[in-house]
Tab-separated table of C-alpha atoms in Angstrom:
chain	number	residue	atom	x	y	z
O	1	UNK	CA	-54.201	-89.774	0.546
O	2	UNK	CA	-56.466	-89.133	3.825
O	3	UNK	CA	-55.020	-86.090	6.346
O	4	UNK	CA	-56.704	-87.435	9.696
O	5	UNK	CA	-57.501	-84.203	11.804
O	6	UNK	CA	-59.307	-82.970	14.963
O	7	UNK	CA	-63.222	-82.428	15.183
O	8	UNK	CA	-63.935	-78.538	13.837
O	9	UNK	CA	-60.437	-78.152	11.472
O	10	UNK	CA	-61.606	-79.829	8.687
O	11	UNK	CA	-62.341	-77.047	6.943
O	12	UNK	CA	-58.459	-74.850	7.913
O	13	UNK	CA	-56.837	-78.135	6.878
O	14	UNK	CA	-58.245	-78.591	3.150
O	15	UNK	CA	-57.661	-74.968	2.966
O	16	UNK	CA	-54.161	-75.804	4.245
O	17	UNK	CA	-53.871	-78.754	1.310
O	18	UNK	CA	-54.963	-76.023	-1.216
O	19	UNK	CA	-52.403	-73.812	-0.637
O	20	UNK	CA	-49.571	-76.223	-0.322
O	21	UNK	CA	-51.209	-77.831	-3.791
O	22	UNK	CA	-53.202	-80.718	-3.398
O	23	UNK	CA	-55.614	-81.926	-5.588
O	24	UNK	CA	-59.209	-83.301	-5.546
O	25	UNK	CA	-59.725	-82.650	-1.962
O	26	UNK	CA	-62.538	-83.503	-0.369
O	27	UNK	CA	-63.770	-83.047	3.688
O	28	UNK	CA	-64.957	-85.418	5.655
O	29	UNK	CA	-65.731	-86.117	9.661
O	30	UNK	CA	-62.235	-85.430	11.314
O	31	UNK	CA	-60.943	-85.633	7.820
O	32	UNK	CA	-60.013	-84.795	4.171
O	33	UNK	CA	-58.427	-86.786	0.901
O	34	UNK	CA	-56.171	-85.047	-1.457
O	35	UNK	CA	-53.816	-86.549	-4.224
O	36	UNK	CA	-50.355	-85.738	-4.461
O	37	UNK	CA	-47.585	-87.844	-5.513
O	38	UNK	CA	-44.468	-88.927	-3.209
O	39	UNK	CA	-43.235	-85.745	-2.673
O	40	UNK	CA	-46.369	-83.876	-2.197
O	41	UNK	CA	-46.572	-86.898	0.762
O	42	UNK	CA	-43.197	-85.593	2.447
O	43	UNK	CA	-44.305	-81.679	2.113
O	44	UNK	CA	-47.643	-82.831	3.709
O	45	UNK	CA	-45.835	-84.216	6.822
O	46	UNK	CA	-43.787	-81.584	7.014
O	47	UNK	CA	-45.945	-78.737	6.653
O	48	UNK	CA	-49.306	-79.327	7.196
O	49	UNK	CA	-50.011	-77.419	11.277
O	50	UNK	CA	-53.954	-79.212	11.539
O	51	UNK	CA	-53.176	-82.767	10.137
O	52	UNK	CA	-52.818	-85.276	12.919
O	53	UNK	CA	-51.308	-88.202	10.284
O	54	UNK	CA	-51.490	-89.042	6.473
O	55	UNK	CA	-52.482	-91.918	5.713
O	56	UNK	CA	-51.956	-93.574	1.921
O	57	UNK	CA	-54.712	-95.836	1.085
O	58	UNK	CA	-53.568	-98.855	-1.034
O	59	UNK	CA	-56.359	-101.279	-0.692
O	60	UNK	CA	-60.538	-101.393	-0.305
O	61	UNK	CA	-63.267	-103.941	0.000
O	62	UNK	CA	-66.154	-105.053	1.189
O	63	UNK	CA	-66.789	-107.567	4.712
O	64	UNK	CA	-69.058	-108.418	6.684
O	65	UNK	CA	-67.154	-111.362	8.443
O	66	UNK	CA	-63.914	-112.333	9.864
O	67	UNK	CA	-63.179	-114.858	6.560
O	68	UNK	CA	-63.592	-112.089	4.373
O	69	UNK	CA	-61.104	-109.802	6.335
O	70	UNK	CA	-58.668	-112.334	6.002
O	71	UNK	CA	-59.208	-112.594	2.390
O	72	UNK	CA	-58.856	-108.867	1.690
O	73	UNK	CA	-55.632	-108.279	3.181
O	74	UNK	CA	-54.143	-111.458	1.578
O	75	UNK	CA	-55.319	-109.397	-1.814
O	76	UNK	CA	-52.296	-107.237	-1.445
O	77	UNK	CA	-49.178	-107.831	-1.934
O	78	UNK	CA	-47.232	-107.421	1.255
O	79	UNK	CA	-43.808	-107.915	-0.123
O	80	UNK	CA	-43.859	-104.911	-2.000
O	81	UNK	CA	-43.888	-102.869	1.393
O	82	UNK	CA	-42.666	-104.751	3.890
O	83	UNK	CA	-40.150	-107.830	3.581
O	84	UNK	CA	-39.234	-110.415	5.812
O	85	UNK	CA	-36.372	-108.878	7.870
O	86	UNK	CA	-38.638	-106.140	8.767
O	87	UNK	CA	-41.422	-104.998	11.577
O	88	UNK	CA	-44.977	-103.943	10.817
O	89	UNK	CA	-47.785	-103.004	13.182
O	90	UNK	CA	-51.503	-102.556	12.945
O	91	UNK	CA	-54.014	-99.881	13.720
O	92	UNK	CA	-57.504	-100.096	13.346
O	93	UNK	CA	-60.302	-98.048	13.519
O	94	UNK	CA	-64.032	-99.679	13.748
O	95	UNK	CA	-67.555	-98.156	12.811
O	96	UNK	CA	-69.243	-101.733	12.280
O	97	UNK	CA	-71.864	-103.889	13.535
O	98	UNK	CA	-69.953	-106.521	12.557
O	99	UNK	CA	-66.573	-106.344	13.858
O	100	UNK	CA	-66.846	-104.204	17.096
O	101	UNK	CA	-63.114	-105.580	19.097
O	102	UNK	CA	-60.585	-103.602	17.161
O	103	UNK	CA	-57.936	-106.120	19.204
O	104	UNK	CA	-59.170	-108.931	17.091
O	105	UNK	CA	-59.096	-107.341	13.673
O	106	UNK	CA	-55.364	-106.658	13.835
O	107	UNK	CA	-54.590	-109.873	14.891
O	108	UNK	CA	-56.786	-111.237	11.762
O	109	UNK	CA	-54.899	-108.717	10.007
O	110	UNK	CA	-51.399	-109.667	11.283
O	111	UNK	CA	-51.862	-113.524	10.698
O	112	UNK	CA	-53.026	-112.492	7.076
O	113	UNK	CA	-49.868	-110.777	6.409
O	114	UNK	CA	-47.745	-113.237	8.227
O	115	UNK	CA	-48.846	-116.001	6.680
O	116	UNK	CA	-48.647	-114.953	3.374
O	117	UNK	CA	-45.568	-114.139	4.091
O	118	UNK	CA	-44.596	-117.558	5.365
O	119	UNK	CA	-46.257	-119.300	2.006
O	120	UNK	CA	-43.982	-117.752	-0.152
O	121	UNK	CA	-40.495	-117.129	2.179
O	122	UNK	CA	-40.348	-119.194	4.665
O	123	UNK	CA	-39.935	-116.311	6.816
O	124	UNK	CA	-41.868	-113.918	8.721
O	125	UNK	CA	-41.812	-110.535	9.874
O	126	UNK	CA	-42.210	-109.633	13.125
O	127	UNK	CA	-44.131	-106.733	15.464
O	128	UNK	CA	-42.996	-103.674	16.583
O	129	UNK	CA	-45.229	-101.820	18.345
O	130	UNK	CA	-42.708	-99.000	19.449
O	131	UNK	CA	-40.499	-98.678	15.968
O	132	UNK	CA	-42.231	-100.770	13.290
O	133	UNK	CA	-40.689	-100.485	10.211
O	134	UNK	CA	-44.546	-99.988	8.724
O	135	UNK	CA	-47.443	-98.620	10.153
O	136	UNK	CA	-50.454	-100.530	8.864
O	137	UNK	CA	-54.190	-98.689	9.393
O	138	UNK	CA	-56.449	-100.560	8.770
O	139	UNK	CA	-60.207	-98.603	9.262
O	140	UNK	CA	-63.677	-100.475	8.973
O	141	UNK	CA	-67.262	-98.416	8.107
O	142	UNK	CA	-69.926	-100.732	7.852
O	143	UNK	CA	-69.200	-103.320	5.240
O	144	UNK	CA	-66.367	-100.988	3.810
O	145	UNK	CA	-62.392	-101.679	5.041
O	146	UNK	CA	-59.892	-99.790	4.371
O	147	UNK	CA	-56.200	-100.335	3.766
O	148	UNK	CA	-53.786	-97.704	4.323
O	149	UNK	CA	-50.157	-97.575	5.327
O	150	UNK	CA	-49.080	-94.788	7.978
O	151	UNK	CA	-47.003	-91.740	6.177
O	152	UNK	CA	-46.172	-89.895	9.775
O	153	UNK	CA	-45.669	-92.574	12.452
O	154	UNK	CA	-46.473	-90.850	15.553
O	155	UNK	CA	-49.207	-88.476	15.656
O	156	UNK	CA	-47.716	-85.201	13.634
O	157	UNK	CA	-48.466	-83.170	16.887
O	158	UNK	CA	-45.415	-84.605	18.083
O	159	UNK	CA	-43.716	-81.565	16.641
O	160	UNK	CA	-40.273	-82.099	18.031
O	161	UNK	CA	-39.616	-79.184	19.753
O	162	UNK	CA	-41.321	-79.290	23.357
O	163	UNK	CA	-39.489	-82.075	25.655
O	164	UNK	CA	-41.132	-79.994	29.380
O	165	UNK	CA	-44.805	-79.476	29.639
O	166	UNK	CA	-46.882	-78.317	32.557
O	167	UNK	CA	-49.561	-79.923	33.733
O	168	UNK	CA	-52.678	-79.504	31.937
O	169	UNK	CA	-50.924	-79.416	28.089
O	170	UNK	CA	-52.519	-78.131	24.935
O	171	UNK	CA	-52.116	-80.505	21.744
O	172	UNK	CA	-49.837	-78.784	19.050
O	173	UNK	CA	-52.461	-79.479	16.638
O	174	UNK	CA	-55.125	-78.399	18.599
O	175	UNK	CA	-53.134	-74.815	19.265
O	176	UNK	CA	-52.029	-74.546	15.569
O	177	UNK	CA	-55.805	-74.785	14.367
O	178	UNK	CA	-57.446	-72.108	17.510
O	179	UNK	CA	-54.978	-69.777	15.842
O	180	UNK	CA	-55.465	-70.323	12.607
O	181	UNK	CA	-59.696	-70.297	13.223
O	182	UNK	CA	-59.142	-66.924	14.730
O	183	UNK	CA	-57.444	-65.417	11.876
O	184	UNK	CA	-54.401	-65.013	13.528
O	185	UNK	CA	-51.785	-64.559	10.730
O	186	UNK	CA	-48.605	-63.272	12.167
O	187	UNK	CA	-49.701	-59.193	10.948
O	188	UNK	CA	-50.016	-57.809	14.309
O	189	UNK	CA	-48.910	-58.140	18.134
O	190	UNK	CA	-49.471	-61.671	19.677
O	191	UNK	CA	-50.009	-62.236	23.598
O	192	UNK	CA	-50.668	-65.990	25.658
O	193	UNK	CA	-51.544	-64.404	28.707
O	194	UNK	CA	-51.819	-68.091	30.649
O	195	UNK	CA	-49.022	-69.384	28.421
O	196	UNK	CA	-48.238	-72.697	30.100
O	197	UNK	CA	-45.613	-74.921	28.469
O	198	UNK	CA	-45.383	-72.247	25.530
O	199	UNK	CA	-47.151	-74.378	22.822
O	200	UNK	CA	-49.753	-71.592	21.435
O	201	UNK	CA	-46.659	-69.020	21.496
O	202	UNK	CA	-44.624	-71.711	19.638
O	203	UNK	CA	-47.485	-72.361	17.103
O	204	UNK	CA	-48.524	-69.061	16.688
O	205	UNK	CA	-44.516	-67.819	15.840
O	206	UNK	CA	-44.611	-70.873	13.708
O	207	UNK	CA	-47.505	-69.347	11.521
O	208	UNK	CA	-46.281	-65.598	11.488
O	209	UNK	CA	-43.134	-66.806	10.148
O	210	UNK	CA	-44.394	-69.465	7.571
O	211	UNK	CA	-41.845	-71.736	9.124
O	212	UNK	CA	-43.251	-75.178	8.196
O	213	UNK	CA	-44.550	-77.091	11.711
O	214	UNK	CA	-42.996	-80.449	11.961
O	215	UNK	CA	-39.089	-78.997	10.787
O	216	UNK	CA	-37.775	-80.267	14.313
O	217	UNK	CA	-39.748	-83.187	14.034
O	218	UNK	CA	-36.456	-86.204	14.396
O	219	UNK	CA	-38.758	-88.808	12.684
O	220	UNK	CA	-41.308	-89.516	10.070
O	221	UNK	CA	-42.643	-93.354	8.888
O	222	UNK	CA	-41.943	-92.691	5.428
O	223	UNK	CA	-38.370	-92.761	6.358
O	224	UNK	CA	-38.519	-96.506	6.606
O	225	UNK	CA	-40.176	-97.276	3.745
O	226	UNK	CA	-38.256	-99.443	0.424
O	227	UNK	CA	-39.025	-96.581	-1.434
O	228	UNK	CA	-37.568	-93.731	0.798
O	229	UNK	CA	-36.051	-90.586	-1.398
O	230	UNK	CA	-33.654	-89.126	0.880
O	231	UNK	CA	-32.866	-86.356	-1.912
O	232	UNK	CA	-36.045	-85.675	-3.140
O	233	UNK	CA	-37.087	-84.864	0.995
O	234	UNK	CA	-34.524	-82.316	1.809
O	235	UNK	CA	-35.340	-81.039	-1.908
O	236	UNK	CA	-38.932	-80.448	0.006
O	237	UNK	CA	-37.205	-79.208	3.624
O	238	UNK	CA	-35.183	-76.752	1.257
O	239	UNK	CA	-38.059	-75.315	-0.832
O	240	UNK	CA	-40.474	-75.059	2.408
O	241	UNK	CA	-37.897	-73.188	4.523
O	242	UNK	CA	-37.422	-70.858	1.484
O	243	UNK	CA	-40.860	-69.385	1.789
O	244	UNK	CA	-40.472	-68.310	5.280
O	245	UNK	CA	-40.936	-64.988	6.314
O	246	UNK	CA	-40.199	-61.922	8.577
O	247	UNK	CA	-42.122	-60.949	11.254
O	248	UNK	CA	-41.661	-57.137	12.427
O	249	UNK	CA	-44.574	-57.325	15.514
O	250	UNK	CA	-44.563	-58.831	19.450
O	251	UNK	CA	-45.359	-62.508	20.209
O	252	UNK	CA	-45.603	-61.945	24.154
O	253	UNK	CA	-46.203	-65.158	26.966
O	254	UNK	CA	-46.644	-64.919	30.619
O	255	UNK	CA	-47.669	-66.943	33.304
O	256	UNK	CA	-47.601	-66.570	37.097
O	257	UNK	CA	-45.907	-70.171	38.064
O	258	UNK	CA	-41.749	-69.527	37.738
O	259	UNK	CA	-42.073	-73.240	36.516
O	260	UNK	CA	-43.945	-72.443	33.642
O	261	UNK	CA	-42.475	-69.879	32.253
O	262	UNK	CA	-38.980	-71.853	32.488
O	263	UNK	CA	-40.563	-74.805	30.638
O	264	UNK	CA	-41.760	-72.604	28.072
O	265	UNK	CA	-38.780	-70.940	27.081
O	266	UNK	CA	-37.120	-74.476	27.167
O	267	UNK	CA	-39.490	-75.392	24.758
O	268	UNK	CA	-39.487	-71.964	22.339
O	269	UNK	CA	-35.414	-72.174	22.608
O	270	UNK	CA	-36.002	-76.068	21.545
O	271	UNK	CA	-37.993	-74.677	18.552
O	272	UNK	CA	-35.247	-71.987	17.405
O	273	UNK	CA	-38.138	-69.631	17.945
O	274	UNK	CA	-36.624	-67.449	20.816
O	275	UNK	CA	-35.594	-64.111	18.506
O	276	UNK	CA	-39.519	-64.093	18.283
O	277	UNK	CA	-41.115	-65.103	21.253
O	278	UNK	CA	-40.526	-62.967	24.822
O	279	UNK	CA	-41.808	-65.089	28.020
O	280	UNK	CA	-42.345	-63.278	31.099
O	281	UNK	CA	-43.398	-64.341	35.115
O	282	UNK	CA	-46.541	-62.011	35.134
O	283	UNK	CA	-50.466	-62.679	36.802
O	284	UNK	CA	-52.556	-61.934	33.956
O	285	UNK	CA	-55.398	-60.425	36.360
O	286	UNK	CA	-52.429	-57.329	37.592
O	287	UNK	CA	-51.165	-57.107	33.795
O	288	UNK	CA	-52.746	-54.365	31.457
O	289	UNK	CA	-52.169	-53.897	27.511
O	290	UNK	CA	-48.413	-52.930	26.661
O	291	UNK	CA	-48.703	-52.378	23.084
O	292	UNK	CA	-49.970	-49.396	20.475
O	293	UNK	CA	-52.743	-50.493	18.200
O	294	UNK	CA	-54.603	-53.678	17.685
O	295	UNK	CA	-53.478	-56.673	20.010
O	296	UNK	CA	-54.377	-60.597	19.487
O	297	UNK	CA	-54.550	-62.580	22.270
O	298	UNK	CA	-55.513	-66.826	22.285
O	299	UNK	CA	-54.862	-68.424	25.124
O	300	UNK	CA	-56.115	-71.935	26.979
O	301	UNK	CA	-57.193	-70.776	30.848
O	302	UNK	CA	-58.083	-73.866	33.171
O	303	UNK	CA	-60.619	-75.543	33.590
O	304	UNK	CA	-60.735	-77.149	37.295
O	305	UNK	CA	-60.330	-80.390	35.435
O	306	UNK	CA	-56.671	-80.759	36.526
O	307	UNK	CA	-56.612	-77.682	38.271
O	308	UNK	CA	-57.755	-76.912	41.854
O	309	UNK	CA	-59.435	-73.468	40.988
O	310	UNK	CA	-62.518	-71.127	41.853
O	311	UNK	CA	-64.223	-71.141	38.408
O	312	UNK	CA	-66.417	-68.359	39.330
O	313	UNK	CA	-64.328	-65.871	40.663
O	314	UNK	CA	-61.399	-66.816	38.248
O	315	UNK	CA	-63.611	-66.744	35.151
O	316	UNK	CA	-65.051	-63.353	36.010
O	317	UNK	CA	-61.300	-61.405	36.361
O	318	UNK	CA	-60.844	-63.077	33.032
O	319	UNK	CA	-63.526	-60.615	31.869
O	320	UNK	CA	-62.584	-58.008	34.181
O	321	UNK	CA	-58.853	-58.022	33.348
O	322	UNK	CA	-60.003	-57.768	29.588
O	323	UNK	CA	-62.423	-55.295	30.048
O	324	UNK	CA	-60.386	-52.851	31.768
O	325	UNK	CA	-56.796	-53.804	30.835
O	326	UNK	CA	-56.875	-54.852	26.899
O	327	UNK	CA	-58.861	-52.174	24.657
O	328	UNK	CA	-58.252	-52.568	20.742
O	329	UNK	CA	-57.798	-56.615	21.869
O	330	UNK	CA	-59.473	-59.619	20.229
O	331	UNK	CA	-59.439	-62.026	22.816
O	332	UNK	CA	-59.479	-65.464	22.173
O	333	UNK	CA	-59.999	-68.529	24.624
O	334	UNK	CA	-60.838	-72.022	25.002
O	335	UNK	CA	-62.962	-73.683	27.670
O	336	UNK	CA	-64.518	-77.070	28.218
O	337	UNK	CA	-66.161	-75.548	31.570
O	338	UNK	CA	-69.320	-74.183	29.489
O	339	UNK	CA	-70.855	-73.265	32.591
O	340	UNK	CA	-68.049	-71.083	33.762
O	341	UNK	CA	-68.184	-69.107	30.450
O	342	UNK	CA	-71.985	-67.359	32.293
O	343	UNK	CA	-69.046	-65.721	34.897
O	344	UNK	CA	-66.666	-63.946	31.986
O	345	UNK	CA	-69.732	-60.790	32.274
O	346	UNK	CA	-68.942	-60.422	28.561
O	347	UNK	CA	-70.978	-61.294	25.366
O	348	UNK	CA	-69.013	-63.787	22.845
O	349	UNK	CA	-69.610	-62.645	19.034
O	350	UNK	CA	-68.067	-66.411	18.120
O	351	UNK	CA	-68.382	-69.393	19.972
O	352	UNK	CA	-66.588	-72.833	17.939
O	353	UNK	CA	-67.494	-76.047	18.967
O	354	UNK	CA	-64.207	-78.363	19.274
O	355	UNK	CA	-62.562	-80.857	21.581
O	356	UNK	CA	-59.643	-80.530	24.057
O	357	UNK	CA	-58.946	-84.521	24.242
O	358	UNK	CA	-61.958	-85.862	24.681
O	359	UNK	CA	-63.440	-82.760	26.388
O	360	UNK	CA	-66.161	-80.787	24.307
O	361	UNK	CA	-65.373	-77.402	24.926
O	362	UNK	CA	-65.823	-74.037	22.992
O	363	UNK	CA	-63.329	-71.640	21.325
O	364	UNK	CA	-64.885	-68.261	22.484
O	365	UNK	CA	-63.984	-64.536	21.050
O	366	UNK	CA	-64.298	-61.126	22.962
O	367	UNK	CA	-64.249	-58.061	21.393
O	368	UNK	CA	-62.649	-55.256	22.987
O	369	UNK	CA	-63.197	-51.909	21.625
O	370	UNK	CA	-61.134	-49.146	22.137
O	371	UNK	CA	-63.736	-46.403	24.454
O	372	UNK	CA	-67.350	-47.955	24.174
O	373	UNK	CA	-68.440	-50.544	21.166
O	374	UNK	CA	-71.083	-47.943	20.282
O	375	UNK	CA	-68.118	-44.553	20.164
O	376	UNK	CA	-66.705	-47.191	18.050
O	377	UNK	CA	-69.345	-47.726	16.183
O	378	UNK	CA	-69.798	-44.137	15.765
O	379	UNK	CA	-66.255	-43.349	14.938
O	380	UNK	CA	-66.145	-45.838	12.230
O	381	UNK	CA	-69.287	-44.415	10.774
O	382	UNK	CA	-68.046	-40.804	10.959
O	383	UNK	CA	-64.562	-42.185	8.958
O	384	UNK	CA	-66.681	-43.343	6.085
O	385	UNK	CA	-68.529	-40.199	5.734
């Protein structure tokens, strides 16, 4: 199987397939293959928080014209996935000199399928590009094409739980892997200080409780399919939701517009996540640290791409606010305003290249010590000794 995923997480999600245990994976570019068999597929869906869809190859070969992509998908045998009654539709993905109108490929691909279909029924089935009763991908490299069918449907970031969003949303996905790459594992207090629609608090509940990330999910592909197990899935739901765990710290959100912070807990309550997550109306630039001991803070600040803002002055209380208000903190943000990152006045010690749609940005960490970094240094020195 292939677990499509976002620039930068390749990495988190075969480490994610290893511990849910996958075999023979291997990374790619904005992905990684595994084997499992069909249940392995349905704990996959359900669990993996980086993977943006699984995809189950079931056909290759090699093209380099349309005749030839007409031949390879009449090379498999459509009835045994789809039959007459029912609705397919195609995706495709292109990295080809030769086929470069991703339009036309699924069409060749759909009047394969259709007409094979025809030869040997009589019948047809039709497209559904809303609720297709099979998800076809169909992705192209060079002369190489590749046959898969769909496992998830909708993109798995579609988690299920958040129905209001603010404006400027953060992908699920995208959230779920920032915390992870931080190291944020649910072992200490949590803050969003710019919290939004609540999807990092969500996310980052999600992870300190092991509670697997698509459970409120209404809908998967595989559901659809001839060979749907109905027992053998809430065998997985059942197993997954009995390795969750207790978490005994603070996940903490606030943000200054009343609107957010009502969306958010909407979506946390949504998520059955509310015993863990507290939501507040606070400015993060008046707010100083409220907890003992070491504090973890990601958040996703604005960028002035959807939001009317002064970059300069607003990037430089984020470093002020941090620098006076938050020692014992690593502080964790995301920008795709690389410029703006010169006003924070602080020095990064990591700086992760990903993408916020099709934004590049950076994932950026600040270290605050408690006193000065070099007392700290000191202190640490003197415990060894």
């Amino acid at each position: 199987m292939i677990a499509k995923t976002l620039f930068g997480f390749e990495e988190i999600l075969a480490k994610e397939l290893l511990q849910l245990g996958a075999q023979n994976i291997e990374t790619g570019v904005r992905m990684v293959s595994f084997k499992g068999d069909k249940g392995f597929m349905y704990k996959a869906n359900l669990a993996l928080r980086t993977a943006l869809k699984i995809l189950k190859p079931i056909h290759s070969f090699r093209l380099f014209n349309e005749q030839q992509l007409y031949k390879g998908i009449q090379a498999v045998d459509w009835s045994d996935y789809l039959s007459a009654d029912q609705s397919f539709v195609v995706d495709v993905t292109l990295h080809s000199d030769n086929f470069n109108h991703s339009q036309f490929v699924a069409l060749k691909t759909k009047d394969a399928i259709v007409d094979q279909f025809r030869e040997k029924y009589g019948r047809r089935p039709n497209i559904d590009k809303d609720f297709p009763d099979l998800r076809i991908n169909i992705h192209i490299h060079n002369e190489q094409c590749s046959v898969a069918l769909d496992t998830s449907g909708n993109s798995l970031h579609h988690r299920g739980y958040r129905t209001a969003t603010n404006i400027a949303p953060i992908n699920e996905v995208l959230a779920a892997g920032m915390l992870l790459l931080s190291g944020w594992d649910g072992q200490g207090d949590f803050l969003d200080p710019m919290c939004g629609s609540g999807t990092i608090l969500a996310e980052a509940a999600m992870i300190a409780c092991n509670i697997p990330a698509n459970i409120n999910r209404k809908e998967f592909a595989f559901e659809k399919w001839n060979d749907w197990d109905n027992d053998l899935f809430d065998k997985i739901v059942d197993s997954l939701m009995s390795k969750t765990r207790e978490f005994h710290y603070t996940i903490k959100g606030f943000d200054k517009a009343p609107s957010a912070v009502e969306k958010a807990k909407d979506n946390i309550k949504n998520a059955n996540l509310d015993e863990y997550v507290t939501i507040t109306r606070d400015n993060f630039f008046e707010s100083e640290k409220e907890t003992r001991g070491p504090l973890h803070i990601l958040f996703n600040p604005p960028y002035g791409e959807r939001l009317d803002i002064d970059m300069e002055r607003f990037y430089r209380e984020i470093g002020d606010t941090l620098k006076q208000g938050y020692p014992g903190t690593n502080a964790w943000f995301i920008t795709a305003n690389l410029e703006a990152l010169k006003f924070v006045g602080l020095k990064p010690s990591r700086k992760i290249k990903l993408f916020n749609g099709k934004l590049e940005a950076r994932l950026v960490k600040y270290e605050m010590y408690e006193g000065s970094k070099k007392q700290n240094f000191r202190s640490n020195n003197n415990n060894r000794l």
